[in-house]
mmCIF file of C-alpha atoms in Angstrom:
data_model
loop_
_atom_site.group_PDB
_atom_site.id
_atom_site.type_symbol
_atom_site.label_atom_id
_atom_site.label_comp_id
_atom_site.label_asym_id
_atom_site.label_seq_id
_atom_site.Cartn_x
_atom_site.Cartn_y
_atom_site.Cartn_z
ATOM 1 C CA MET A 1 13.456 13.417 -11.253
ATOM 2 C CA ALA A 2 12.371 11.469 -14.325
ATOM 3 C CA THR A 3 9.265 11.940 -16.458
ATOM 4 C CA MET A 4 7.181 8.902 -17.326
ATOM 5 C CA THR A 5 3.624 7.953 -18.140
ATOM 6 C CA TYR A 6 1.248 6.323 -15.677
ATOM 7 C CA ARG A 7 1.601 3.092 -17.675
ATOM 8 C CA GLU A 8 5.411 3.309 -17.453
ATOM 9 C CA ALA A 9 5.267 4.059 -13.738
ATOM 10 C CA VAL A 10 3.239 0.916 -13.036
ATOM 11 C CA ARG A 11 5.586 -1.170 -15.181
ATOM 12 C CA ASP A 12 8.656 0.385 -13.522
ATOM 13 C CA ALA A 13 7.465 -0.485 -10.012
ATOM 14 C CA MET A 14 6.811 -4.105 -10.970
ATOM 15 C CA SER A 15 10.026 -4.492 -12.964
ATOM 16 C CA GLU A 16 12.244 -3.020 -10.271
ATOM 17 C CA ALA A 17 10.626 -5.205 -7.610
ATOM 18 C CA MET A 18 11.295 -8.251 -9.789
ATOM 19 C CA ARG A 19 14.908 -7.217 -10.386
ATOM 20 C CA ARG A 20 15.532 -6.875 -6.668
ATOM 21 C CA ASP A 21 13.514 -9.793 -5.367
ATOM 22 C CA ASP A 22 13.291 -13.205 -7.020
ATOM 23 C CA ASP A 23 10.153 -13.960 -4.977
ATOM 24 C CA VAL A 24 8.143 -11.389 -6.935
ATOM 25 C CA PHE A 25 6.419 -12.520 -10.128
ATOM 26 C CA ILE A 26 3.377 -11.499 -12.127
ATOM 27 C CA MET A 27 0.532 -13.419 -13.673
ATOM 28 C CA GLY A 28 -2.757 -12.706 -15.359
ATOM 29 C CA GLU A 29 -4.696 -12.964 -18.592
ATOM 30 C CA ASP A 30 -2.601 -12.118 -21.670
ATOM 31 C CA ILE A 31 0.176 -10.446 -19.664
ATOM 32 C CA ALA A 32 3.082 -12.427 -21.141
ATOM 33 C CA GLU A 33 3.433 -12.395 -24.945
ATOM 34 C CA MET A 34 0.703 -9.807 -25.395
ATOM 35 C CA GLY A 35 1.979 -7.544 -22.635
ATOM 36 C CA GLY A 36 -1.417 -7.094 -20.975
ATOM 37 C CA SER A 37 -4.617 -5.732 -22.446
ATOM 38 C CA MET A 38 -3.313 -2.171 -22.066
ATOM 39 C CA GLY A 39 0.379 -2.842 -22.694
ATOM 40 C CA VAL A 40 1.382 -2.333 -19.063
ATOM 41 C CA THR A 41 3.508 -5.514 -18.898
ATOM 42 C CA GLN A 42 4.974 -5.110 -22.379
ATOM 43 C CA GLY A 43 8.615 -6.228 -22.567
ATOM 44 C CA MET A 44 8.622 -7.892 -19.163
ATOM 45 C CA LEU A 45 8.449 -11.411 -20.602
ATOM 46 C CA ASP A 46 11.665 -10.771 -22.534
ATOM 47 C CA GLU A 47 13.450 -9.524 -19.411
ATOM 48 C CA PHE A 48 12.207 -11.965 -16.796
ATOM 49 C CA GLY A 49 11.137 -15.032 -18.758
ATOM 50 C CA PRO A 50 8.003 -17.217 -18.642
ATOM 51 C CA GLU A 51 8.616 -18.480 -15.097
ATOM 52 C CA ARG A 52 8.063 -15.026 -13.632
ATOM 53 C CA VAL A 53 5.685 -13.546 -16.225
ATOM 54 C CA ARG A 54 3.041 -16.178 -16.612
ATOM 55 C CA ASN A 55 -0.592 -17.016 -17.277
ATOM 56 C CA THR A 56 -0.992 -19.722 -14.631
ATOM 57 C CA PRO A 57 -2.717 -20.136 -11.243
ATOM 58 C CA ILE A 58 -1.248 -18.460 -8.156
ATOM 59 C CA SER A 59 1.070 -20.525 -5.970
ATOM 60 C CA GLY A 60 2.841 -18.877 -3.026
ATOM 61 C CA MET A 61 5.474 -16.151 -2.876
ATOM 62 C CA ARG A 62 4.491 -12.533 -3.743
ATOM 63 C CA PRO A 63 2.435 -12.712 -6.931
ATOM 64 C CA ILE A 64 1.154 -9.728 -8.854
ATOM 65 C CA VAL A 65 -2.032 -10.785 -10.631
ATOM 66 C CA GLU A 66 -3.631 -8.820 -13.434
ATOM 67 C CA ILE A 67 -7.379 -8.995 -14.018
ATOM 68 C CA MET A 68 -7.877 -7.650 -17.536
ATOM 69 C CA TYR A 69 -10.885 -5.467 -16.629
ATOM 70 C CA GLN A 70 -12.236 -4.762 -13.177
ATOM 71 C CA ASP A 71 -15.652 -5.847 -14.449
ATOM 72 C CA PHE A 72 -14.183 -9.375 -14.595
ATOM 73 C CA MET A 73 -13.458 -9.303 -10.850
ATOM 74 C CA THR A 74 -16.831 -10.976 -10.421
ATOM 75 C CA LEU A 75 -15.228 -14.202 -11.663
ATOM 76 C CA ALA A 76 -12.651 -14.124 -8.865
ATOM 77 C CA MET A 77 -14.864 -12.930 -6.010
ATOM 78 C CA GLU A 78 -15.024 -16.254 -4.155
ATOM 79 C CA GLN A 79 -11.259 -16.711 -4.131
ATOM 80 C CA LEU A 80 -10.577 -13.111 -3.159
ATOM 81 C CA VAL A 81 -13.433 -12.251 -0.811
ATOM 82 C CA GLN A 82 -14.011 -15.638 0.833
ATOM 83 C CA GLN A 83 -10.468 -17.004 0.819
ATOM 84 C CA ALA A 84 -7.660 -14.460 0.449
ATOM 85 C CA ALA A 85 -9.357 -11.860 2.635
ATOM 86 C CA LYS A 86 -9.997 -14.303 5.477
ATOM 87 C CA HIS A 87 -6.914 -16.527 5.820
ATOM 88 C CA ARG A 88 -4.662 -14.200 7.794
ATOM 89 C CA TYR A 89 -7.391 -13.439 10.331
ATOM 90 C CA MET A 90 -8.612 -17.018 10.634
ATOM 91 C CA SER A 91 -5.064 -18.302 11.145
ATOM 92 C CA GLY A 92 -4.328 -15.802 13.885
ATOM 93 C CA GLY A 93 -1.692 -14.181 11.700
ATOM 94 C CA GLN A 94 0.173 -17.410 10.993
ATOM 95 C CA ILE A 95 -0.699 -17.287 7.287
ATOM 96 C CA LYS A 96 0.193 -14.282 5.163
ATOM 97 C CA VAL A 97 -1.526 -13.544 1.872
ATOM 98 C CA PRO A 98 0.837 -11.115 0.073
ATOM 99 C CA VAL A 99 -0.960 -11.022 -3.258
ATOM 100 C CA THR A 100 -1.357 -7.822 -5.263
ATOM 101 C CA LEU A 101 -4.255 -7.894 -7.692
ATOM 102 C CA ARG A 102 -4.003 -5.209 -10.374
ATOM 103 C CA THR A 103 -7.007 -4.339 -12.471
ATOM 104 C CA GLN A 104 -8.050 -1.506 -14.761
ATOM 105 C CA GLY A 105 -11.219 -0.092 -16.194
ATOM 106 C CA GLY A 106 -13.298 3.006 -16.369
ATOM 107 C CA ALA A 107 -15.105 4.833 -19.129
ATOM 108 C CA GLY A 108 -13.980 7.463 -21.592
ATOM 109 C CA TRP A 109 -13.054 5.264 -24.553
ATOM 110 C CA SER A 110 -16.350 3.516 -25.342
ATOM 111 C CA PRO A 111 -15.565 -0.044 -24.212
ATOM 112 C CA GLY A 112 -19.208 -0.809 -23.423
ATOM 113 C CA ALA A 113 -21.129 -1.647 -20.274
ATOM 114 C CA GLN A 114 -19.195 -4.850 -19.441
ATOM 115 C CA HIS A 115 -15.760 -3.205 -19.614
ATOM 116 C CA ALA A 116 -16.233 0.261 -18.108
ATOM 117 C CA GLN A 117 -17.561 -0.057 -14.567
ATOM 118 C CA GLN A 118 -15.870 1.335 -11.454
ATOM 119 C CA VAL A 119 -16.399 -1.241 -8.716
ATOM 120 C CA GLU A 120 -13.928 -0.194 -6.011
ATOM 121 C CA ALA A 121 -16.698 0.188 -3.418
ATOM 122 C CA TRP A 122 -17.393 -3.569 -3.558
ATOM 123 C CA PHE A 123 -13.977 -4.365 -2.105
ATOM 124 C CA VAL A 124 -13.782 -1.611 0.503
ATOM 125 C CA HIS A 125 -16.735 -3.380 2.135
ATOM 126 C CA VAL A 126 -14.670 -6.558 2.728
ATOM 127 C CA PRO A 127 -12.499 -6.759 5.884
ATOM 128 C CA GLY A 128 -9.074 -8.201 5.151
ATOM 129 C CA ILE A 129 -8.507 -6.541 1.753
ATOM 130 C CA LYS A 130 -6.637 -3.302 1.150
ATOM 131 C CA VAL A 131 -7.809 -1.118 -1.726
ATOM 132 C CA VAL A 132 -5.609 1.334 -3.649
ATOM 133 C CA PHE A 133 -6.581 3.757 -6.429
ATOM 134 C CA ALA A 134 -3.671 5.832 -7.761
ATOM 135 C CA SER A 135 -4.212 8.874 -9.976
ATOM 136 C CA THR A 136 -0.655 9.920 -10.975
ATOM 137 C CA PRO A 137 2.498 8.184 -12.233
ATOM 138 C CA GLU A 138 4.367 8.973 -9.008
ATOM 139 C CA ASP A 139 1.596 7.588 -6.825
ATOM 140 C CA ALA A 140 1.042 4.581 -9.084
ATOM 141 C CA ARG A 141 4.667 3.528 -8.763
ATOM 142 C CA GLY A 142 5.084 4.252 -5.049
ATOM 143 C CA LEU A 143 1.778 2.738 -3.983
ATOM 144 C CA LEU A 144 2.240 -0.364 -6.127
ATOM 145 C CA TRP A 145 5.675 -0.879 -4.586
ATOM 146 C CA SER A 146 4.161 -0.780 -1.093
ATOM 147 C CA SER A 147 1.323 -3.055 -2.185
ATOM 148 C CA ILE A 148 3.729 -5.702 -3.439
ATOM 149 C CA TYR A 149 5.454 -5.838 -0.064
ATOM 150 C CA ASP A 150 2.299 -5.729 2.054
ATOM 151 C CA ASP A 151 1.487 -9.069 3.700
ATOM 152 C CA ASN A 152 -2.240 -8.692 3.005
ATOM 153 C CA PRO A 153 -4.181 -8.973 -0.264
ATOM 154 C CA VAL A 154 -4.268 -5.621 -2.048
ATOM 155 C CA VAL A 155 -6.608 -4.727 -4.916
ATOM 156 C CA PHE A 156 -4.853 -2.062 -6.980
ATOM 157 C CA PHE A 157 -7.196 -0.112 -9.262
ATOM 158 C CA GLU A 158 -5.943 1.699 -12.360
ATOM 159 C CA HIS A 159 -7.931 3.850 -14.768
ATOM 160 C CA ARG A 160 -7.637 3.196 -18.489
ATOM 161 C CA THR A 161 -7.554 6.870 -19.513
ATOM 162 C CA LEU A 162 -4.670 7.681 -17.159
ATOM 163 C CA TYR A 163 -2.139 5.347 -18.756
ATOM 164 C CA ASN A 164 -0.675 7.970 -21.083
ATOM 165 C CA ILE A 165 -0.485 10.899 -18.660
ATOM 166 C CA LYS A 166 3.024 11.951 -17.684
ATOM 167 C CA GLY A 167 4.489 13.144 -14.399
ATOM 168 C CA ASP A 168 7.737 13.419 -12.480
ATOM 169 C CA VAL A 169 8.781 10.468 -10.321
ATOM 170 C CA PRO A 170 11.801 10.096 -7.996
ATOM 171 C CA ASP A 171 14.917 8.555 -9.538
ATOM 172 C CA GLU A 172 14.847 5.823 -6.901
ATOM 173 C CA ILE A 173 11.668 3.877 -6.223
ATOM 174 C CA ASP A 174 10.408 4.614 -2.739
ATOM 175 C CA GLY A 175 7.219 3.107 -1.394
ATOM 176 C CA ILE A 176 4.320 5.387 -0.487
ATOM 177 C CA GLU A 177 2.648 4.383 2.765
ATOM 178 C CA LEU A 178 -0.807 2.922 2.301
ATOM 179 C CA GLY A 179 -3.397 4.984 4.122
ATOM 180 C CA LYS A 180 -1.923 8.442 3.504
ATOM 181 C CA ALA A 181 -3.915 10.938 1.442
ATOM 182 C CA ARG A 182 -2.373 13.538 -0.864
ATOM 183 C CA ILE A 183 -3.391 17.170 -1.140
ATOM 184 C CA HIS A 184 -2.932 18.094 -4.794
ATOM 185 C CA ARG A 185 -4.074 21.678 -4.365
ATOM 186 C CA GLU A 186 -4.645 23.758 -1.252
ATOM 187 C CA GLY A 187 -7.722 25.944 -0.897
ATOM 188 C CA GLU A 188 -9.857 27.777 1.625
ATOM 189 C CA ASP A 189 -13.521 27.592 0.563
ATOM 190 C CA VAL A 190 -14.341 24.021 -0.512
ATOM 191 C CA THR A 191 -12.687 20.606 -0.189
ATOM 192 C CA VAL A 192 -13.067 18.248 -3.135
ATOM 193 C CA VAL A 193 -12.231 14.633 -2.245
ATOM 194 C CA ALA A 194 -11.681 12.834 -5.543
ATOM 195 C CA THR A 195 -10.386 9.473 -6.750
ATOM 196 C CA GLY A 196 -8.787 8.180 -9.954
ATOM 197 C CA ARG A 197 -9.678 10.097 -13.105
ATOM 198 C CA LEU A 198 -11.827 12.504 -11.134
ATOM 199 C CA VAL A 199 -8.739 13.868 -9.376
ATOM 200 C CA HIS A 200 -7.738 15.432 -12.689
ATOM 201 C CA GLU A 201 -11.287 16.599 -13.389
ATOM 202 C CA ALA A 202 -11.395 18.149 -9.902
ATOM 203 C CA LEU A 203 -8.153 20.025 -10.555
ATOM 204 C CA LYS A 204 -9.644 21.429 -13.769
ATOM 205 C CA ALA A 205 -12.765 22.453 -11.870
ATOM 206 C CA ALA A 206 -10.658 24.057 -9.131
ATOM 207 C CA GLN A 207 -8.824 26.166 -11.687
ATOM 208 C CA GLU A 208 -12.096 27.396 -13.191
ATOM 209 C CA ALA A 209 -13.549 28.028 -9.726
ATOM 210 C CA GLU A 210 -10.559 30.207 -8.892
ATOM 211 C CA SER A 211 -11.511 32.531 -11.750
ATOM 212 C CA GLU A 212 -14.908 32.856 -10.063
ATOM 213 C CA GLY A 213 -13.373 33.715 -6.714
ATOM 214 C CA ILE A 214 -13.794 30.256 -5.131
ATOM 215 C CA SER A 215 -10.740 28.639 -3.531
ATOM 216 C CA VAL A 216 -10.848 24.827 -3.856
ATOM 217 C CA GLU A 217 -8.708 22.274 -2.035
ATOM 218 C CA VAL A 218 -8.313 18.930 -3.856
ATOM 219 C CA VAL A 219 -7.640 15.833 -1.742
ATOM 220 C CA ASP A 220 -6.854 12.405 -3.198
ATOM 221 C CA PRO A 221 -7.261 9.567 -0.643
ATOM 222 C CA ARG A 222 -5.009 7.363 -2.842
ATOM 223 C CA THR A 223 -5.861 4.330 -0.695
ATOM 224 C CA LEU A 224 -9.519 3.702 0.003
ATOM 225 C CA LEU A 225 -8.749 1.096 2.632
ATOM 226 C CA PRO A 226 -7.015 2.010 4.867
ATOM 227 C CA LEU A 227 -8.490 5.503 4.560
ATOM 228 C CA ASP A 228 -6.769 8.669 5.778
ATOM 229 C CA GLU A 229 -9.773 10.041 7.635
ATOM 230 C CA ASP A 230 -7.690 12.598 9.537
ATOM 231 C CA ALA A 231 -6.505 14.291 6.346
ATOM 232 C CA ILE A 232 -10.006 14.415 4.855
ATOM 233 C CA VAL A 233 -11.731 15.646 8.009
ATOM 234 C CA GLY A 234 -8.938 18.134 8.698
ATOM 235 C CA SER A 235 -9.332 19.631 5.244
ATOM 236 C CA VAL A 236 -13.112 19.959 5.577
ATOM 237 C CA ARG A 237 -12.826 21.525 9.008
ATOM 238 C CA LYS A 238 -10.643 24.169 7.388
ATOM 239 C CA THR A 239 -12.812 24.835 4.317
ATOM 240 C CA THR A 240 -16.226 24.072 5.946
ATOM 241 C CA ARG A 241 -17.573 22.576 2.709
ATOM 242 C CA CYS A 242 -17.085 19.267 0.896
ATOM 243 C CA VAL A 243 -17.648 17.743 -2.522
ATOM 244 C CA VAL A 244 -16.938 14.048 -3.146
ATOM 245 C CA ALA A 245 -16.192 13.016 -6.736
ATOM 246 C CA HIS A 246 -15.668 9.612 -8.355
ATOM 247 C CA GLU A 247 -16.514 7.962 -11.661
ATOM 248 C CA ALA A 248 -18.544 5.141 -10.120
ATOM 249 C CA VAL A 249 -22.301 5.601 -9.864
ATOM 250 C CA VAL A 250 -23.338 7.848 -6.988
ATOM 251 C CA ARG A 251 -25.673 5.360 -5.299
ATOM 252 C CA MET A 252 -23.655 3.286 -2.800
ATOM 253 C CA GLY A 253 -20.418 4.560 -4.351
ATOM 254 C CA PHE A 254 -17.312 5.139 -2.245
ATOM 255 C CA GLY A 255 -18.346 8.773 -1.950
ATOM 256 C CA ALA A 256 -21.100 7.713 0.434
ATOM 257 C CA GLU A 257 -18.448 6.521 2.893
ATOM 258 C CA ILE A 258 -16.496 9.760 2.529
ATOM 259 C CA ALA A 259 -19.678 11.747 3.141
ATOM 260 C CA ALA A 260 -20.359 9.728 6.301
ATOM 261 C CA VAL A 261 -16.801 10.234 7.549
ATOM 262 C CA VAL A 262 -17.056 13.986 6.945
ATOM 263 C CA GLN A 263 -20.487 14.256 8.552
ATOM 264 C CA HIS A 264 -19.257 12.465 11.661
ATOM 265 C CA GLY A 265 -15.870 14.166 11.945
ATOM 266 C CA ALA A 266 -16.699 17.689 10.797
ATOM 267 C CA PHE A 267 -20.429 18.110 11.477
ATOM 268 C CA ASP A 268 -20.036 21.269 13.582
ATOM 269 C CA PHE A 269 -17.830 22.841 10.921
ATOM 270 C CA LEU A 270 -20.008 22.249 7.847
ATOM 271 C CA ASP A 271 -21.635 25.299 6.262
ATOM 272 C CA ALA A 272 -23.382 23.288 3.542
ATOM 273 C CA PRO A 273 -24.467 19.693 2.861
ATOM 274 C CA VAL A 274 -21.838 17.354 1.437
ATOM 275 C CA GLU A 275 -22.221 17.177 -2.356
ATOM 276 C CA ARG A 276 -21.660 13.907 -4.231
ATOM 277 C CA VAL A 277 -20.563 13.700 -7.870
ATOM 278 C CA GLY A 278 -20.545 10.454 -9.820
ATOM 279 C CA ALA A 279 -21.944 8.612 -12.806
ATOM 280 C CA LYS A 280 -25.648 8.431 -13.474
ATOM 281 C CA PHE A 281 -27.301 5.203 -12.314
ATOM 282 C CA ALA A 282 -27.126 3.313 -15.604
ATOM 283 C CA PRO A 283 -24.872 0.814 -17.346
ATOM 284 C CA VAL A 284 -22.144 2.717 -19.192
ATOM 285 C CA PRO A 285 -23.364 3.139 -22.796
ATOM 286 C CA PHE A 286 -21.252 2.109 -25.782
ATOM 287 C CA ALA A 287 -22.156 5.142 -27.909
ATOM 288 C CA PRO A 288 -19.532 7.849 -27.202
ATOM 289 C CA VAL A 289 -22.006 10.708 -26.841
ATOM 290 C CA MET A 290 -24.140 8.713 -24.392
ATOM 291 C CA GLU A 291 -21.093 7.508 -22.472
ATOM 292 C CA GLN A 292 -19.960 11.098 -21.972
ATOM 293 C CA TYR A 293 -23.473 11.982 -20.783
ATOM 294 C CA VAL A 294 -23.464 9.247 -18.125
ATOM 295 C CA ILE A 295 -20.002 9.743 -16.599
ATOM 296 C CA PRO A 296 -18.970 12.820 -14.574
ATOM 297 C CA HIS A 297 -16.633 15.562 -15.800
ATOM 298 C CA ALA A 298 -14.966 18.711 -14.480
ATOM 299 C CA GLU A 299 -18.120 20.726 -15.125
ATOM 300 C CA ASP A 300 -20.104 18.418 -12.835
ATOM 301 C CA VAL A 301 -17.540 18.936 -10.074
ATOM 302 C CA LEU A 302 -17.625 22.696 -10.666
ATOM 303 C CA ASP A 303 -21.422 22.761 -10.448
ATOM 304 C CA ALA A 304 -21.253 20.937 -7.103
ATOM 305 C CA VAL A 305 -18.627 23.393 -5.852
ATOM 306 C CA ARG A 306 -20.867 26.299 -6.838
ATOM 307 C CA ARG A 307 -23.820 24.747 -4.997
ATOM 308 C CA THR A 308 -21.845 24.447 -1.768
ATOM 309 C CA VAL A 309 -21.036 28.160 -1.756
ATOM 310 C CA GLY A 310 -24.500 29.221 -2.892
ATOM 311 C CA LYS A 311 -23.530 30.364 -6.380
ATOM 312 C CA GLU A 312 -25.927 28.078 -8.257
#
């Protein structure tokens, strides 16, 4: 096993795919000489050259496109939602659209309201697109590898504050199947289904809850579409309680879909209403103290866990 940061894991998956397969290339704003807005593609131009690390329009093969901030996805919505998502279906499978669109964002470093949104729920609503949101270096590398070789458009979300976290990854890159959740921590009393940065906040909350006598299971869907409903429902049937946590605003966030899945699949097992944790319904403020007030943290997850067991 090797130890690498989340940023390194993403770069390693792309670089190894490009070493093995000449049909893989990357493109996006400032990804060549600058190495990407967050340094994820740093050094790749030197290794692979401007033909495969480029700032030009997409044209065939298996491109990896970087959108500098997920907020900027609005500028590519027509091409992605109306075109890429539809072509394989409308052609009866004759046309493949193997494009991987990487994008990052999230709050926690005061980038302001136009650079800090979490918009993953927009894309889960569109048939024909797969949506991935990795929370660890191992998952980032394995899921990105599988995304590159999927014949459908994949939107791969990354969180800015996770780039420097470290974790063990296998010596050899092995793809992680899209649509398979990961249980980061097993528990008996409450299931917390969390995505992205909130996976780590949920693990902190679970540790604190343990000191209060509450056993928390933490489940990371990893891919939002396809979604591993069996793993989520199975966990809730075991614990009989559920908290959903993400950084996006609560209203119409992806947590609403998780809550609906749990209500439908585990209704007779639930001992408390499903709790939802997310950002307050406001643009993310620039001022650090206000930003921290708006976005959710481990304490918010812990409070929701306490409510489900009647300790608040």
